[in-house]
Amino acid sequence: EISVVLPTFSDKIPVEFWPKLMQPILEFGRGVHYNDMMLLGLLCMTSGVIPKVKGRYYGRSYYANFYAFIIAPPASMKGDLTFLLNFVKPVQDVIHAMNVKAMTEYEEKLAEYNAMKQNKKNGVGLEPKKPVEKSLFIPGNCSATAFIQTIAENQELGVIMFETEGDPMAQACRNKEWGDFSTTFRMASHHETVRYRRRTDNENVTIHNPRLTVLMSMTHNQVVNIIPTAEDGTFSRIDFDEMPRSLVWRDVFQEPEKPLEEVFEEMGKTYYERVYVPL
């Protein structure tokens, strides 16, 4: 076997130079590769919840969204990435509240419309249109059509594809009847206009500035199933972080001061209150 020393980045930057919001990760004491994984994951997840932030690169405007794949062997603690869901929970709660409010208003208007229609009053007008249910996340195991439709329904918000196992996405990519994901991945990375035709309403849908964030952890084999070739451009649009195989025994009963879910929940509340700009 060839021994390769994998590069790291979290140990190259002094702790005090990191944003205070991210510094708790560096205090977990689980090693530099673990810090790299969690910091990259947090940066990627954060890129999906700053919808109004954008910059200019090579003459084009870009939003913060980016793609990151964590390549890790078994028992590498990649499952800890699920704690990032606690970080974005406040934003997810706001989106849920928006959905509830929109549905309540729709039901009230529909009831009023039905009452006027039943009484055969003039000027009833058009039936209220059911609101689209917005979502912060899109599952990896979905059809290409559902994938594009979810992006369309959340144009101003953006969506996050987050999976701690690559199998759901790999299965979707292998199913040729479900369509092509690679093209949408490439177009969304540059916010290029995506168009598709919705069969149900025979409607042409245009997505301007599609915003997609992708964070997934997987093994080498799963990467090959999702991206079989490096020639179509999808590979070059993804940030890869490879975790080494660890042969160090970990004491799983060593208790931290706080459960990690609480740590990330507090980080999420701080982010929402001080950084997040609501729509």
Short mmCIF file of C-alpha atoms in Angstrom, two decimals, residues 29-277:
data_model
loop_
_atom_site.label_atom_id
_atom_site.label_comp_id
_atom_site.label_asym_id
_atom_site.label_seq_id
_atom_site.Cartn_x
_atom_site.Cartn_y
_atom_site.Cartn_z
CA GLY A 29 -10.65 17.65 20.84
CA ARG A 30 -11.39 14.92 18.28
CA GLY A 31 -8.45 15.52 15.95
CA VAL A 32 -7.55 17.71 13.04
CA HIS A 33 -9.27 15.58 10.36
CA TYR A 34 -12.49 15.60 12.40
CA ASN A 35 -12.22 19.39 12.70
CA ASP A 36 -11.72 19.66 8.94
CA MET A 37 -14.82 17.56 8.29
CA MET A 38 -17.09 19.47 10.67
CA LEU A 39 -15.82 22.93 9.68
CA LEU A 40 -16.20 22.21 5.97
CA GLY A 41 -19.66 20.77 6.64
CA LEU A 42 -20.66 23.83 8.65
CA LEU A 43 -19.37 26.20 5.95
CA CYS A 44 -21.28 24.26 3.30
CA MET A 45 -24.50 24.13 5.33
CA THR A 46 -24.23 27.85 6.11
CA SER A 47 -23.89 28.59 2.39
CA GLY A 48 -27.42 27.24 1.99
CA VAL A 49 -28.99 29.61 4.53
CA ILE A 50 -27.65 32.99 3.45
CA PRO A 51 -29.97 33.58 0.46
CA LYS A 52 -29.32 37.32 0.15
CA VAL A 53 -25.51 37.15 0.15
CA LYS A 54 -23.72 37.17 -3.19
CA GLY A 55 -20.42 38.30 -4.66
CA ARG A 56 -18.72 38.73 -8.01
CA TYR A 57 -16.22 36.32 -9.54
CA TYR A 58 -14.71 36.70 -12.99
CA GLY A 59 -17.40 39.15 -14.03
CA ARG A 60 -20.35 37.04 -12.83
CA SER A 61 -22.53 37.23 -9.74
CA TYR A 62 -22.50 34.17 -7.50
CA TYR A 63 -24.42 33.24 -4.40
CA ALA A 64 -22.67 31.46 -1.55
CA ASN A 65 -23.99 27.95 -2.32
CA PHE A 66 -21.40 25.27 -2.97
CA TYR A 67 -21.02 21.49 -3.07
CA ALA A 68 -18.94 19.39 -0.67
CA PHE A 69 -18.40 15.62 -0.52
CA ILE A 70 -16.85 14.11 2.61
CA ILE A 71 -15.08 10.87 1.63
CA ALA A 72 -14.71 8.76 4.74
CA PRO A 73 -14.24 5.08 5.63
CA PRO A 74 -16.42 3.29 8.22
CA ALA A 75 -16.04 4.33 11.88
CA SER A 76 -14.68 7.76 10.95
CA MET A 77 -17.41 9.67 12.85
CA LYS A 78 -18.87 11.10 9.63
CA GLY A 79 -22.27 10.51 11.21
CA ASP A 80 -21.61 13.57 13.37
CA LEU A 81 -22.46 15.67 10.33
CA THR A 82 -26.12 15.10 11.24
CA PHE A 83 -25.64 17.58 14.09
CA LEU A 84 -25.54 20.27 11.42
CA LEU A 85 -29.30 19.79 11.11
CA ASN A 86 -29.56 21.31 14.60
CA PHE A 87 -27.60 24.30 13.32
CA VAL A 88 -30.12 25.15 10.57
CA LYS A 89 -33.20 24.24 12.64
CA PRO A 90 -34.15 27.89 13.39
CA VAL A 91 -34.23 28.67 9.66
CA GLN A 92 -36.20 25.50 8.99
CA ASP A 93 -38.71 26.52 11.68
CA VAL A 94 -39.22 29.90 9.99
CA ILE A 95 -39.90 28.22 6.64
CA HIS A 96 -42.38 25.87 8.34
CA ALA A 97 -44.15 28.86 9.90
CA MET A 98 -44.34 30.51 6.45
CA ASN A 99 -45.97 27.36 5.07
CA VAL A 100 -48.52 27.22 7.89
CA LYS A 101 -49.43 30.89 7.43
CA ALA A 102 -49.77 30.56 3.64
CA MET A 103 -51.95 27.44 3.99
CA THR A 104 -54.19 29.10 6.61
CA GLU A 105 -54.75 32.11 4.35
CA TYR A 106 -55.47 29.80 1.41
CA GLU A 107 -58.05 27.80 3.35
CA GLU A 108 -59.80 31.00 4.46
CA LYS A 109 -59.96 32.33 0.90
CA LEU A 110 -61.11 28.94 -0.40
CA ALA A 111 -63.91 28.77 2.17
CA GLU A 112 -65.02 32.28 1.20
CA TYR A 113 -64.87 31.38 -2.49
CA ASN A 114 -66.94 28.20 -2.00
CA ALA A 115 -69.53 30.08 0.07
CA MET A 116 -69.96 32.74 -2.63
CA LYS A 117 -70.12 30.07 -5.32
CA GLN A 118 -72.75 28.10 -3.42
CA ASN A 119 -74.89 31.24 -3.01
CA LYS A 120 -74.47 31.89 -6.74
CA LYS A 121 -73.21 35.40 -6.20
CA ASN A 122 -71.81 37.37 -9.10
CA GLY A 123 -68.15 38.23 -9.29
CA VAL A 124 -66.93 35.08 -7.60
CA GLY A 125 -63.67 35.26 -9.50
CA LEU A 126 -61.06 32.58 -9.84
CA GLU A 127 -60.61 29.81 -7.32
CA PRO A 128 -57.69 30.50 -4.96
CA LYS A 129 -54.51 28.68 -5.90
CA LYS A 130 -53.06 26.30 -3.34
CA PRO A 131 -49.69 27.62 -2.11
CA VAL A 132 -46.49 25.72 -2.78
CA GLU A 133 -45.01 24.11 0.32
CA LYS A 134 -41.46 25.37 0.62
CA SER A 135 -38.69 23.23 2.03
CA LEU A 136 -35.11 23.85 3.08
CA PHE A 137 -34.05 20.30 2.15
CA ILE A 138 -34.35 18.00 -0.81
CA PRO A 139 -33.71 14.24 -0.40
CA GLY A 140 -30.95 12.56 -2.37
CA ASN A 141 -33.28 9.73 -3.40
CA CYS A 142 -35.64 11.51 -5.78
CA SER A 143 -36.28 11.73 -9.50
CA ALA A 144 -34.57 14.38 -11.60
CA THR A 145 -37.97 15.98 -12.26
CA ALA A 146 -38.77 16.21 -8.53
CA PHE A 147 -35.25 17.50 -7.97
CA ILE A 148 -35.72 20.39 -10.43
CA GLN A 149 -39.28 21.06 -9.26
CA THR A 150 -38.14 21.45 -5.63
CA ILE A 151 -35.49 23.97 -6.73
CA ALA A 152 -38.18 25.85 -8.66
CA GLU A 153 -40.51 25.96 -5.66
CA ASN A 154 -37.76 27.45 -3.50
CA GLN A 155 -36.12 29.86 -5.95
CA GLU A 156 -35.69 32.73 -3.52
CA LEU A 157 -34.66 30.43 -0.65
CA GLY A 158 -32.44 27.87 -2.29
CA VAL A 159 -32.40 24.22 -1.23
CA ILE A 160 -29.92 21.93 0.51
CA MET A 161 -29.30 18.32 -0.48
CA PHE A 162 -27.86 16.72 2.65
CA GLU A 163 -27.13 13.01 3.06
CA THR A 164 -24.75 11.24 5.44
CA GLU A 165 -24.74 8.18 3.17
CA GLY A 166 -24.22 8.30 -0.60
CA ASP A 167 -26.42 5.29 -1.36
CA PRO A 168 -29.72 7.21 -1.88
CA MET A 169 -28.15 9.52 -4.44
CA ALA A 170 -26.19 6.66 -6.04
CA GLN A 171 -29.40 4.64 -6.49
CA ALA A 172 -31.16 7.63 -8.02
CA CYS A 173 -28.28 8.17 -10.47
CA ARG A 174 -28.30 4.50 -11.51
CA ASN A 175 -32.03 4.63 -12.26
CA LYS A 176 -31.99 5.90 -15.86
CA GLU A 177 -35.78 6.27 -15.88
CA TRP A 178 -35.50 8.97 -13.21
CA GLY A 179 -33.52 11.28 -15.48
CA ASP A 180 -30.26 13.22 -15.44
CA PHE A 181 -28.93 14.96 -12.32
CA SER A 182 -25.50 15.89 -13.63
CA THR A 183 -26.71 18.64 -15.97
CA THR A 184 -28.73 20.37 -13.24
CA PHE A 185 -25.78 20.10 -10.83
CA ARG A 186 -23.51 21.85 -13.31
CA MET A 187 -26.02 24.55 -14.25
CA ALA A 188 -26.99 25.30 -10.65
CA SER A 189 -23.36 25.70 -9.61
CA HIS A 190 -23.15 28.76 -11.92
CA HIS A 191 -26.78 29.83 -11.34
CA GLU A 192 -27.56 29.28 -15.02
CA THR A 193 -31.22 29.38 -16.05
CA VAL A 194 -32.90 25.96 -15.90
CA ARG A 195 -36.09 25.24 -17.86
CA TYR A 196 -38.40 22.27 -17.77
CA ARG A 197 -41.96 21.37 -18.66
CA ARG A 198 -44.36 20.26 -15.94
CA ARG A 199 -46.56 17.48 -17.25
CA THR A 200 -49.37 17.88 -14.70
CA ASP A 201 -50.40 21.41 -15.69
CA ASN A 202 -48.73 21.38 -19.11
CA GLU A 203 -46.70 24.33 -17.83
CA ASN A 204 -43.28 25.63 -18.82
CA VAL A 205 -41.20 26.45 -15.74
CA THR A 206 -38.14 28.70 -15.76
CA ILE A 207 -35.73 28.84 -12.83
CA HIS A 208 -33.64 31.98 -12.77
CA ASN A 209 -30.53 31.89 -10.56
CA PRO A 210 -31.09 28.35 -9.19
CA ARG A 211 -29.48 28.03 -5.77
CA LEU A 212 -28.42 24.57 -4.67
CA THR A 213 -26.20 23.48 -1.79
CA VAL A 214 -24.98 19.88 -1.61
CA LEU A 215 -23.36 18.25 1.43
CA MET A 216 -22.88 14.49 1.38
CA SER A 217 -20.61 11.99 3.08
CA MET A 218 -19.81 8.69 1.41
CA THR A 219 -17.21 6.06 0.57
CA HIS A 220 -14.98 5.97 -2.52
CA ASN A 221 -17.23 3.43 -4.26
CA GLN A 222 -20.29 5.62 -3.76
CA VAL A 223 -18.49 8.57 -5.36
CA VAL A 224 -17.85 6.51 -8.49
CA ASN A 225 -21.52 5.51 -8.67
CA ILE A 226 -22.61 9.16 -8.47
CA ILE A 227 -19.85 10.63 -10.68
CA PRO A 228 -18.68 7.86 -13.04
CA THR A 229 -16.46 10.19 -15.09
CA ALA A 230 -14.49 13.38 -14.48
CA GLU A 231 -15.01 14.57 -18.04
CA ASP A 232 -18.51 16.09 -17.83
CA GLY A 233 -17.57 18.84 -15.37
CA THR A 234 -19.56 17.71 -12.32
CA PHE A 235 -16.43 16.41 -10.59
CA SER A 236 -14.63 19.77 -10.87
CA ARG A 237 -17.52 21.64 -9.22
CA ILE A 238 -17.32 19.71 -5.93
CA ASP A 239 -15.06 20.27 -2.93
CA PHE A 240 -13.74 16.92 -1.67
CA ASP A 241 -12.44 16.25 1.83
CA GLU A 242 -11.00 12.79 2.43
CA MET A 243 -10.89 11.38 5.94
CA PRO A 244 -8.12 8.88 6.70
CA ARG A 245 -8.81 5.46 8.20
CA SER A 246 -8.34 5.78 11.94
CA LEU A 247 -6.83 2.92 13.96
CA VAL A 248 -7.05 4.79 17.28
CA TRP A 249 -9.32 3.38 19.96
CA ARG A 250 -11.88 5.95 21.09
CA ASP A 251 -13.48 5.94 24.50
CA VAL A 252 -17.13 6.37 23.56
CA PHE A 253 -18.08 6.84 27.20
CA GLN A 254 -15.99 9.97 27.54
CA GLU A 255 -18.68 12.57 28.05
CA PRO A 256 -18.29 16.14 26.71
CA GLU A 257 -19.55 19.06 28.77
CA LYS A 258 -22.65 19.31 26.57
CA PRO A 259 -24.28 16.90 24.12
CA LEU A 260 -23.20 17.84 20.60
CA GLU A 261 -26.78 18.38 19.48
CA GLU A 262 -27.11 21.12 22.12
CA VAL A 263 -23.83 22.71 21.05
CA PHE A 264 -24.97 22.97 17.42
CA GLU A 265 -28.43 24.10 18.48
CA GLU A 266 -26.91 27.02 20.37
CA MET A 267 -24.66 27.81 17.40
CA GLY A 268 -27.74 27.80 15.15
CA LYS A 269 -29.65 30.17 17.41
CA THR A 270 -26.69 32.56 17.49
CA TYR A 271 -26.39 32.42 13.71
CA TYR A 272 -30.11 33.03 13.21
CA GLU A 273 -30.24 35.97 15.61
CA ARG A 274 -27.04 37.73 14.51
CA VAL A 275 -26.36 36.74 10.91
CA TYR A 276 -29.39 35.35 9.11
CA VAL A 277 -31.29 37.85 6.99
#
